[in-house]
Coordinates of C-alpha atoms and ligand atoms in Angstrom, one line a residue:
M23 CA -0.2 0.0 0.3
I24 CA 1.1 3.6 -1.2
A25 CA 0.3 6.6 1.5
Y26 CA -0.1 9.6 -0.5
F27 CA 0.5 12.5 1.5
S28 CA -0.6 15.8 0.6
M29 CA -1.4 18.8 3.6
A30 CA -4.4 20.2 0.2
I31 CA -5.7 17.9 -2.0
G32 CA -7.7 18.8 -4.3
I33 CA -10.2 16.2 -5.9
D34 CA -13.6 17.6 -7.0
K35 CA -15.9 21.8 -7.1
K36 CA -17.3 20.8 -3.9
I37 CA -14.8 20.2 -1.7
P38 CA -12.7 23.3 -1.1
T39 CA -9.6 21.5 0.6
Y40 CA -7.5 23.2 -2.0
S41 CA -6.1 26.8 -2.5
G42 CA -3.9 26.0 -6.4
G43 CA -1.4 23.9 -8.3
L44 CA -0.2 21.4 -5.4
G45 CA -4.0 20.1 -4.3
I46 CA -5.0 19.7 -8.2
L47 CA -2.4 17.7 -9.2
A48 CA -3.0 15.5 -6.0
G49 CA -6.4 14.7 -6.3
D50 CA -5.5 14.1 -10.6
T51 CA -2.3 12.0 -8.9
L52 CA -5.2 10.0 -6.5
R53 CA -8.3 9.8 -9.8
S54 CA -5.4 8.1 -12.0
A55 CA -4.1 5.8 -9.2
A56 CA -7.3 5.1 -9.0
D57 CA -8.4 3.8 -12.8
L58 CA -4.5 2.3 -13.1
K59 CA -5.9 0.7 -9.4
I60 CA -2.9 1.6 -8.4
P61 CA -2.9 0.3 -4.2
I62 CA -2.8 3.8 -2.7
V63 CA -4.4 6.0 -0.2
G64 CA -4.9 10.2 -0.1
V65 CA -4.3 11.5 3.3
T66 CA -4.9 14.9 4.1
L67 CA -6.7 17.8 6.3
I68 CA -10.9 18.8 6.1
Y69 CA -10.5 22.7 6.4
H70 CA -14.4 22.7 6.8
R71 CA -14.0 26.7 5.8
G72 CA -12.0 26.1 2.7
Y73 CA -9.3 28.8 2.0
F74 CA -11.4 31.6 0.9
R75 CA -14.1 32.9 -1.1
Q76 CA -12.3 35.7 -2.9
R77 CA -15.0 38.7 -3.9
L78 CA -13.0 41.6 -5.2
R79 CA -14.2 45.7 -5.3
E80 CA -15.0 47.1 -7.9
D81 CA -11.7 49.3 -7.4
G82 CA -9.7 45.6 -7.4
T83 CA -9.4 44.6 -3.3
Q84 CA -9.7 41.5 -2.9
E85 CA -11.7 40.4 0.6
E86 CA -11.1 37.1 1.2
L87 CA -14.6 35.9 3.1
P88 CA -15.0 31.4 5.0
E89 CA -16.0 28.9 1.9
E90 CA -18.7 27.8 3.8
W91 CA -18.8 23.9 3.1
N92 CA -21.1 20.7 5.3
P93 CA -18.8 17.7 4.6
T94 CA -21.4 15.5 5.4
D95 CA -22.4 16.1 2.2
V96 CA -19.6 14.5 0.2
M97 CA -18.2 11.7 3.2
E98 CA -18.6 9.8 5.0
F99 CA -17.5 10.7 8.9
L100 CA -15.3 6.8 10.9
P101 CA -16.2 6.2 14.8
H102 CA -12.3 6.6 14.7
R103 CA -9.8 8.3 17.3
V104 CA -6.3 9.0 16.7
Y105 CA -4.7 11.5 19.8
V106 CA -1.4 13.8 19.5
D107 CA 0.4 15.6 22.5
I108 CA 0.0 18.9 21.1
G109 CA 1.9 21.5 24.2
D110 CA 0.7 20.3 26.8
E111 CA -3.1 18.5 25.8
N112 CA -4.3 15.2 23.9
V113 CA -5.6 16.5 21.3
A114 CA -8.0 14.2 19.3
I115 CA -8.1 13.7 15.5
G116 CA -11.1 11.9 13.8
A117 CA -11.1 10.8 10.0
W118 CA -13.8 11.7 7.0
K119 CA -13.9 9.9 4.3
Y120 CA -14.3 9.9 0.4
E121 CA -13.7 7.7 -2.4
I122 CA -12.4 8.2 -5.5
E123 CA -13.6 5.7 -7.5
G124 CA -11.6 4.3 -10.8
I125 CA -12.6 4.0 -14.6
S126 CA -13.3 0.8 -13.3
G127 CA -15.0 0.5 -10.5
Y128 CA -11.5 0.3 -8.2
K129 CA -11.5 2.8 -5.3
V130 CA -8.6 4.7 -4.0
P131 CA -10.2 6.3 -0.4
V132 CA -8.8 10.1 0.6
Y133 CA -8.7 10.2 4.7
F134 CA -9.2 14.2 6.0
L135 CA -8.0 14.3 9.4
D136 CA -10.0 16.8 11.8
T137 CA -9.4 18.2 14.9
D138 CA -13.2 19.8 15.1
L139 CA -14.0 17.2 18.0
P140 CA -15.9 18.3 21.8
E141 CA -13.1 16.4 23.2
N142 CA -10.7 19.8 21.8
S143 CA -9.9 22.7 23.4
P144 CA -11.6 25.6 21.1
E145 CA -8.2 26.5 20.3
T146 CA -6.8 23.1 18.9
R147 CA -10.7 22.6 17.3
K148 CA -9.7 25.0 14.7
I149 CA -6.7 23.4 13.5
T150 CA -7.8 21.7 10.7
Q151 CA -10.6 25.0 9.7
Y152 CA -8.3 27.1 7.0
L153 CA -5.6 25.6 4.9
Y154 CA -2.1 27.7 4.3
R155 CA -3.8 30.6 5.9
G156 CA -2.7 32.0 10.3
D157 CA 0.4 32.4 11.8
K158 CA 4.2 29.9 12.8
R159 CA 2.7 28.3 15.2
Y160 CA -1.2 27.6 13.2
R161 CA 0.5 25.3 11.0
L162 CA 3.3 23.9 13.1
M163 CA 0.3 22.2 15.0
Q164 CA -0.9 21.1 11.4
E165 CA 1.6 19.9 10.3
I166 CA 2.0 17.8 13.6
V167 CA -2.1 16.9 13.5
F168 CA -0.3 15.9 9.5
G169 CA 1.8 13.9 10.0
I170 CA 2.4 12.2 12.9
G171 CA -1.5 12.8 13.7
G172 CA -2.1 11.2 10.4
I173 CA 0.2 8.1 10.7
R174 CA -1.9 7.1 13.8
M175 CA -4.6 6.9 11.9
L176 CA -3.6 4.9 9.1
K177 CA -2.0 2.6 11.6
K178 CA -5.7 2.7 13.2
L179 CA -7.3 1.9 10.1
G180 CA -5.1 -1.0 9.7
I181 CA -2.3 0.2 6.8
K182 CA 1.0 -0.6 8.6
D183 CA 3.9 -1.3 6.1
A184 CA 3.4 1.2 4.1
V185 CA 4.9 3.3 1.6
Y186 CA 5.1 6.7 2.2
H187 CA 4.7 9.7 -1.0
M188 CA 5.1 13.0 0.3
N189 CA 3.7 15.3 -1.6
E190 CA 5.4 18.6 -0.1
S191 CA 7.5 18.7 2.8
H192 CA 4.4 19.9 4.9
S193 CA 3.6 16.0 6.5
A194 CA 7.7 15.2 7.0
L195 CA 7.0 15.2 10.7
I196 CA 6.3 10.7 9.7
I197 CA 9.9 11.0 9.7
H198 CA 9.4 12.1 13.6
E199 CA 6.8 9.7 13.6
L200 CA 8.7 6.6 12.0
S201 CA 11.9 7.1 13.3
K202 CA 10.3 6.0 17.1
K203 CA 9.3 2.2 15.6
M204 CA 12.4 2.0 12.5
S205 CA 16.6 2.4 11.8
I206 CA 17.2 6.2 9.1
D207 CA 17.7 3.1 6.9
E208 CA 14.6 1.3 7.2
I209 CA 12.1 4.8 6.6
K210 CA 14.4 6.0 3.5
N211 CA 13.3 2.1 2.7
R212 CA 10.2 3.6 2.7
C213 CA 9.5 7.3 1.5
L214 CA 10.2 9.2 -1.3
F215 CA 9.8 13.3 -1.4
T216 CA 8.8 15.7 -3.8
I217 CA 9.9 18.7 -4.3
H218 CA 7.4 21.2 -5.4
T219 CA 9.3 24.8 -5.3
P220 CA 12.3 26.8 -6.0
I221 CA 10.3 29.7 -3.9
P222 CA 12.8 29.8 -0.3
A223 CA 9.0 31.1 1.2
G224 CA 7.3 28.1 0.2
H225 CA 9.5 25.9 2.6
D226 CA 8.4 25.9 6.0
R227 CA 10.9 25.9 8.6
F228 CA 10.1 26.7 12.3
E229 CA 12.9 28.8 14.8
T230 CA 14.1 26.4 18.5
N231 CA 11.7 28.3 20.5
L232 CA 8.5 27.3 18.6
V233 CA 9.6 23.9 17.9
K234 CA 10.9 23.0 21.6
E235 CA 6.9 24.1 22.8
F236 CA 6.0 21.5 21.1
F237 CA 8.7 19.2 20.9
P238 CA 10.8 20.0 24.3
E239 CA 13.8 17.8 23.5
W240 CA 13.9 19.9 20.4
D241 CA 17.3 22.0 20.2
R242 CA 17.7 23.3 16.7
E243 CA 15.4 25.0 14.1
L244 CA 12.3 22.4 12.2
D245 CA 13.5 22.5 8.0
M246 CA 10.8 20.7 6.8
T247 CA 12.5 19.9 3.5
E248 CA 15.8 19.6 5.5
L249 CA 13.8 16.7 7.3
A250 CA 12.2 15.5 4.3
F251 CA 15.5 14.8 2.6
Y252 CA 16.5 13.4 5.8
G253 CA 14.0 10.7 6.2
S254 CA 13.8 10.1 1.9
G255 CA 15.0 7.5 -0.3
Y256 CA 13.9 9.1 -3.5
V257 CA 14.1 12.6 -4.0
N258 CA 12.2 15.0 -7.4
G259 CA 11.5 17.7 -9.1
V260 CA 7.9 17.7 -11.0
S261 CA 9.6 19.0 -14.4
K262 CA 12.9 18.2 -15.9
R263 CA 14.2 22.2 -15.4
H264 CA 13.3 21.8 -11.6
R265 CA 15.2 18.8 -11.0
D266 CA 18.0 21.1 -12.5
V267 CA 17.7 24.0 -10.0
S268 CA 16.3 22.2 -7.4
R269 CA 19.8 20.0 -7.5
Q270 CA 21.7 23.9 -8.0
M271 CA 19.6 25.0 -4.4
F272 CA 19.7 22.5 -2.7
K273 CA 22.8 21.4 -3.3
R274 CA 22.5 17.9 -3.8
D275 CA 22.8 15.6 -7.8
N276 CA 20.1 13.0 -6.5
I277 CA 17.4 14.5 -7.1
D278 CA 15.8 13.4 -9.7
G279 CA 13.0 14.6 -12.6
I280 CA 8.9 13.5 -13.0
T281 CA 7.1 15.8 -14.7
N282 CA 3.5 16.6 -13.6
G283 CA 0.3 16.3 -15.4
V284 CA -3.4 16.7 -15.1
H285 CA -6.3 13.8 -14.9
S286 CA -7.5 13.4 -19.1
A287 CA -11.7 12.4 -17.8
T288 CA -11.1 15.2 -16.1
W289 CA -9.4 18.6 -17.6
T290 CA -11.6 17.4 -21.4
S291 CA -14.9 20.0 -22.8
P292 CA -17.8 17.6 -23.0
E293 CA -17.6 18.5 -26.3
F294 CA -13.9 17.2 -26.8
A295 CA -14.5 14.3 -24.8
T296 CA -17.5 12.7 -27.5
L297 CA -14.8 13.4 -30.2
F298 CA -12.4 11.5 -28.7
D299 CA -14.2 8.4 -27.9
E300 CA -14.9 8.4 -31.2
Y301 CA -11.6 9.3 -33.0
T302 CA -9.1 7.9 -30.1
P303 CA -11.1 4.7 -28.5
G304 CA -10.0 3.6 -25.3
W305 CA -8.3 7.3 -24.3
R306 CA -9.8 8.0 -20.7
E307 CA -7.5 4.1 -20.0
D308 CA -4.4 5.0 -22.0
P309 CA -4.6 8.7 -22.8
H310 CA -1.1 8.2 -24.5
L311 CA -3.7 6.9 -27.1
L312 CA -4.4 10.9 -27.9
G313 CA -2.0 11.2 -30.0
G314 CA -3.9 9.9 -32.8
A315 CA -6.0 13.1 -32.5
E316 CA -4.4 13.9 -34.9
R317 CA -7.1 11.5 -37.3
V318 CA -9.4 14.6 -36.4
P319 CA -10.7 16.2 -39.8
P320 CA -9.6 19.9 -39.1
E321 CA -13.4 21.7 -39.2
V322 CA -14.4 19.1 -36.7
I323 CA -12.3 19.6 -33.9
W324 CA -12.5 24.0 -34.7
S325 CA -16.5 23.3 -34.2
S326 CA -16.2 21.5 -30.7
H327 CA -14.3 24.3 -29.2
I328 CA -16.8 26.8 -31.0
K329 CA -19.3 25.3 -28.1
A330 CA -16.3 25.4 -25.3
K331 CA -16.2 28.8 -25.7
K332 CA -19.7 29.4 -25.7
R333 CA -20.2 27.7 -22.6
L334 CA -17.1 30.6 -20.9
L335 CA -18.7 32.9 -22.6
E336 CA -22.3 32.4 -21.5
F337 CA -20.5 31.6 -18.2
V338 CA -18.6 35.6 -18.7
K339 CA -21.6 37.7 -19.1
S340 CA -20.6 40.0 -20.3
D341 CA -20.3 41.9 -24.0
F342 CA -17.6 39.3 -25.6
N343 CA -17.7 38.1 -29.0
L344 CA -17.9 34.8 -30.1
N345 CA -15.7 34.9 -33.3
T346 CA -12.7 37.5 -31.1
F347 CA -9.3 35.7 -30.0
T348 CA -9.9 35.4 -26.7
I349 CA -6.9 34.4 -24.3
G350 CA -7.0 33.0 -20.8
F351 CA -4.9 33.9 -17.9
A352 CA -5.9 32.4 -14.7
R353 CA -3.8 31.3 -12.0
R354 CA -2.5 32.3 -8.7
F355 CA -1.4 36.0 -8.3
I356 CA 1.7 35.9 -7.0
G357 CA 4.8 38.4 -8.1
Y358 CA 7.1 36.3 -10.2
K359 CA 3.4 35.3 -12.3
R360 CA 3.5 38.3 -13.9
A361 CA 0.0 38.8 -15.0
D362 CA 0.2 42.1 -15.4
I363 CA 3.0 41.7 -18.0
I364 CA 0.5 42.1 -21.4
F365 CA -0.4 45.6 -20.6
S366 CA 3.0 47.0 -20.0
N367 CA 2.4 49.3 -24.0
L368 CA -1.1 49.1 -24.0
D369 CA -0.8 51.7 -27.0
R370 CA 0.9 48.6 -28.6
L371 CA -1.5 45.4 -27.1
K372 CA -4.4 48.0 -28.8
S373 CA -2.7 48.5 -32.3
L374 CA -2.1 44.5 -32.7
G375 CA -6.1 44.4 -33.2
D376 CA -8.8 42.4 -32.3
I377 CA -8.2 40.4 -28.3
Q378 CA -10.3 40.4 -25.3
I379 CA -8.4 38.2 -22.4
I380 CA -10.3 37.0 -19.1
F381 CA -8.3 36.8 -16.5
S382 CA -9.0 34.6 -13.3
G383 CA -6.7 34.2 -10.3
K384 CA -6.9 34.6 -6.0
A385 CA -3.9 36.3 -4.5
H386 CA -2.8 34.3 -1.0
P387 CA -4.1 37.2 1.8
H388 CA -0.4 37.5 3.5
D389 CA 0.8 38.6 0.1
N390 CA 0.3 42.6 -1.0
E391 CA 2.1 42.1 -3.6
G392 CA -0.3 39.5 -5.6
K393 CA -3.2 41.3 -4.5
S394 CA -1.6 44.9 -5.8
I395 CA -1.0 42.6 -8.9
I396 CA -5.0 41.8 -9.7
K397 CA -5.9 46.4 -8.5
R398 CA -3.4 47.2 -11.4
V399 CA -5.1 44.7 -14.0
I400 CA -8.9 45.4 -12.7
N401 CA -7.7 49.2 -13.1
I402 CA -6.2 48.8 -16.5
A403 CA -9.4 46.7 -17.9
R404 CA -11.5 49.9 -16.9
E405 CA -9.0 51.9 -18.4
L406 CA -9.1 50.7 -21.5
N407 CA -12.8 51.0 -21.8
G408 CA -13.5 48.9 -24.0
K409 CA -10.4 49.1 -26.6
I410 CA -9.6 45.5 -25.2
K411 CA -12.1 43.9 -23.7
V412 CA -11.1 42.5 -20.6
T413 CA -13.0 40.4 -17.3
Y414 CA -11.8 39.1 -14.5
I415 CA -13.7 36.7 -13.1
E416 CA -13.7 36.2 -9.3
N417 CA -13.0 33.3 -6.7
Y418 CA -10.9 30.8 -9.5
N419 CA -11.7 27.5 -8.6
I420 CA -11.4 23.6 -10.3
G421 CA -14.6 24.9 -12.4
I422 CA -14.3 27.8 -13.3
A423 CA -10.1 26.8 -14.6
K424 CA -12.1 24.2 -16.4
L425 CA -14.6 26.2 -18.4
L426 CA -11.4 28.6 -19.3
T427 CA -9.4 25.8 -20.2
Q428 CA -11.4 24.3 -21.8
G429 CA -13.2 27.2 -23.7
V430 CA -10.9 30.0 -24.4
D431 CA -9.1 29.8 -27.5
L432 CA -4.7 30.5 -26.3
W433 CA -3.5 29.5 -22.7
L434 CA -1.6 32.6 -22.0
N435 CA 2.1 32.4 -18.9
N436 CA 4.5 34.0 -18.1
P437 CA 6.2 33.3 -14.8
K438 CA 9.6 34.3 -14.1
P439 CA 12.3 31.4 -14.8
P440 CA 12.9 29.1 -13.6
L441 CA 10.1 30.3 -11.2
E442 CA 7.9 27.9 -12.4
A443 CA 8.3 24.6 -11.5
C444 CA 6.2 22.7 -14.2
G445 CA 2.5 24.2 -14.4
T446 CA -0.4 22.6 -14.9
S447 CA -3.4 24.4 -17.3
G448 CA -1.3 24.6 -19.5
M449 CA -1.8 20.5 -19.8
K450 CA -5.5 20.8 -18.9
A451 CA -5.6 23.4 -22.0
A452 CA -3.7 21.1 -23.9
H453 CA -6.2 18.6 -24.0
N454 CA -8.7 20.9 -25.4
G455 CA -6.8 21.3 -28.3
I456 CA -6.1 25.1 -26.6
P457 CA -2.6 26.5 -27.8
S458 CA 0.2 28.3 -25.2
L459 CA 1.9 30.9 -25.5
S460 CA 4.1 30.3 -22.2
T461 CA 7.8 30.8 -21.3
L462 CA 10.1 28.5 -21.6
D463 CA 10.0 27.4 -18.0
G464 CA 8.5 24.5 -16.4
W465 CA 6.9 22.0 -18.4
W466 CA 7.1 24.3 -21.3
I467 CA 10.2 23.5 -21.6
E468 CA 9.3 19.7 -22.8
G469 CA 5.9 20.5 -24.4
C470 CA 6.5 23.6 -26.7
N471 CA 7.5 22.9 -30.0
E472 CA 7.9 26.3 -31.4
G473 CA 4.4 27.4 -34.1
I474 CA 3.8 23.3 -33.7
T475 CA 2.3 22.5 -30.3
G476 CA 2.3 26.7 -29.4
W477 CA 4.5 29.4 -29.0
S478 CA 7.6 29.9 -26.4
L479 CA 7.9 33.6 -24.6
T480 CA 11.9 35.9 -24.2
D481 CA 11.8 37.0 -21.1
D482 CA 10.6 40.6 -22.7
A483 CA 7.1 41.6 -22.9
E484 CA 7.7 43.2 -26.1
N485 CA 8.5 40.1 -27.6
L486 CA 5.0 38.4 -25.7
Y487 CA 3.6 41.1 -28.7
D488 CA 5.7 40.1 -31.6
K489 CA 4.5 36.5 -31.2
L490 CA 0.9 37.7 -31.3
G491 CA 1.3 40.5 -34.0
N492 CA 3.0 38.2 -36.3
E493 CA 2.6 34.7 -35.3
I494 CA -0.1 34.0 -33.8
L495 CA -3.3 36.3 -34.9
P496 CA -2.5 36.2 -38.5
V497 CA -3.1 32.3 -38.1
F498 CA -5.9 32.1 -36.1
Y499 CA -7.8 35.2 -38.2
H500 CA -6.7 34.4 -42.2
N501 CA -5.3 30.3 -41.3
R502 CA -8.1 29.0 -40.4
T503 CA -6.8 24.9 -40.8
K504 CA -3.6 25.3 -39.3
W505 CA -5.7 26.8 -36.6
A506 CA -7.2 23.9 -36.4
E507 CA -3.4 21.6 -37.2
I508 CA -1.3 23.6 -33.6
M509 CA -5.0 22.8 -31.8
K510 CA -5.0 18.9 -32.7
N511 CA -1.0 18.8 -32.6
A512 CA -2.1 20.6 -28.5
I513 CA -3.6 17.5 -28.0
A514 CA -1.7 14.0 -30.0
I515 CA 2.1 15.7 -28.6
N516 CA 1.1 16.9 -25.4
A517 CA -1.7 15.8 -24.0
S518 CA -1.1 12.6 -24.9
Y519 CA 2.1 12.7 -22.6
F520 CA 1.4 15.5 -20.1
N521 CA -1.0 13.9 -18.5
T522 CA -1.4 11.1 -14.4
H523 CA -2.3 8.7 -15.8
R524 CA 1.6 8.6 -17.6
M525 CA 3.1 10.4 -14.0
I526 CA 1.7 8.1 -11.6
L527 CA 3.4 4.9 -13.6
E528 CA 7.0 6.7 -12.9
Y529 CA 5.7 6.9 -9.9
N530 CA 5.0 3.3 -9.9
K531 CA 7.8 2.1 -10.8
I532 CA 9.9 3.7 -7.5
Y533 CA 6.8 2.6 -5.7
K534 CA 7.8 -1.0 -6.2
R535 CA 11.2 -0.4 -5.3
M536 CA 11.3 0.7 -2.3
G537 CA 7.8 -0.8 -0.9
G538 CA 10.0 -4.3 -1.9
N539 CA 6.8 -7.0 -1.9
S540 CA 4.9 -4.3 0.5
V541 CA 3.6 -3.2 -2.6
I542 CA 1.4 -5.7 -5.2
A543 CA 0.7 -2.9 -8.3
S544 CA -1.3 -4.0 -10.9
Ligands
PLP2 C1 -5.0 23.3 -12.6 C2 -5.0 24.7 -11.4 C3 -4.3 25.7 -11.0 C4 -2.9 25.9 -11.2 O1 -2.3 26.7 -12.7 P1 -0.8 27.1 -13.0 O2 -0.8 27.4 -13.9 O3 -0.6 25.3 -13.1 O4 -0.6 27.2 -12.0 C5 -4.5 26.6 -10.1 N1 -5.7 27.1 -9.0 C6 -6.9 25.8 -10.2 C7 -8.3 26.1 -9.4 C8 -6.3 25.3 -10.9 O5 -7.4 24.0 -11.8

């Protein structure tokens, strides 16, 4: 059995226990595992108030409201209880069980740990209230419940000799817990660790005095990434480039690269799913077969795309035009993703021709730079006064991500290299024949075939206008057949590879090697 630990898991728009890429990846991974009958269970926390619900004021100021939801509607609360010491309190932990059903009926359980139990103090009841919120102390309490409580809960559920996959280092305290019964060599033979970001703020560190409060024997800083490295027999980054960047950053050679993917059937529009069923049968079980999308006639590709685009524009409810070239930009708003680059030269942008742009994305509540970029985008949109139509969809989530990555004409991404570890939204777009225009960073270094699957960007804003004006818009408006060929290539070349079926099979080789006989994978 494999136990997959992820602080956030995004499975469904009804379960708001994710904020962005990491959680969505976790959900897609478990879905592919269920389809492929890989014996895995997911472990995460429940977050009764989610991450947050975003509301934008007229002037672009982001408001953060609690995301109200009721786990009882979608999952089952189990009678099992385990306990962890947090300060002077022996905190009770319960678990909710959600089952992901694979394509042939195989079920993968996901356990959502919960401290909101009557036997706990008001303070510890709140540990599983919010994702990625609160101070360091709150986060450390969450990670104790997650790592230590997680191992104890699995044991209680009868899952003992597992291989433990840490999706980011938030769960690294599992190593501390396992070390009570196992030697470091045994632990290394069971644990693997996937790093997700080259940004230092993305790596949890807790100062000595704080750690001492919960672990009196501890006498130094607790660096979760370091702890995860220490206890893992296998470590990987999430793209080939991110592997190389991580090797440099952590001064270690033994970091591998397994490029992320997306769950094909989840992110493909109903229109394209119908097409694939006809032209590339079996693609849901084996997305590699999407290579056969080359067989779809160009006019069929185009008419399916128009239906998905129509669905998006009806949702947007502004005066957007179905025939106008539509650019999508949606992801977390944070400095390095540079959402406002397309607005760096408004005269040049206006001179390009008929374009409309749809934005969506949340900024972390503590990220003032990210919030100011949202404001900037919204204010420029207003200044443009319809010369370029721009709209911003509030409260980016799985549902909106589906509409956007299925319905725009071009997916734009311009992060500051090398900070995009992988990126997955462009892979969702590729499943719907939507080419990317993106900086060569993360997965796009592997996926970009210039002018064939999409286009690359250099690190210079003028290059964005050059690419749009000289290469992209002329094909879109004047050579529909060639545009449809590019759409087919995005599917046949990129979607057939950048999916979580291919990805989890790569991990499964590691799982089998590590777990020895305890992992019986199909
Ligand atoms: C796919 C997805 C992301 C990740 O997008 P990136 O471009 O990889 O950063 C974030 N949020 C939601 C809701 C998504 O569906």
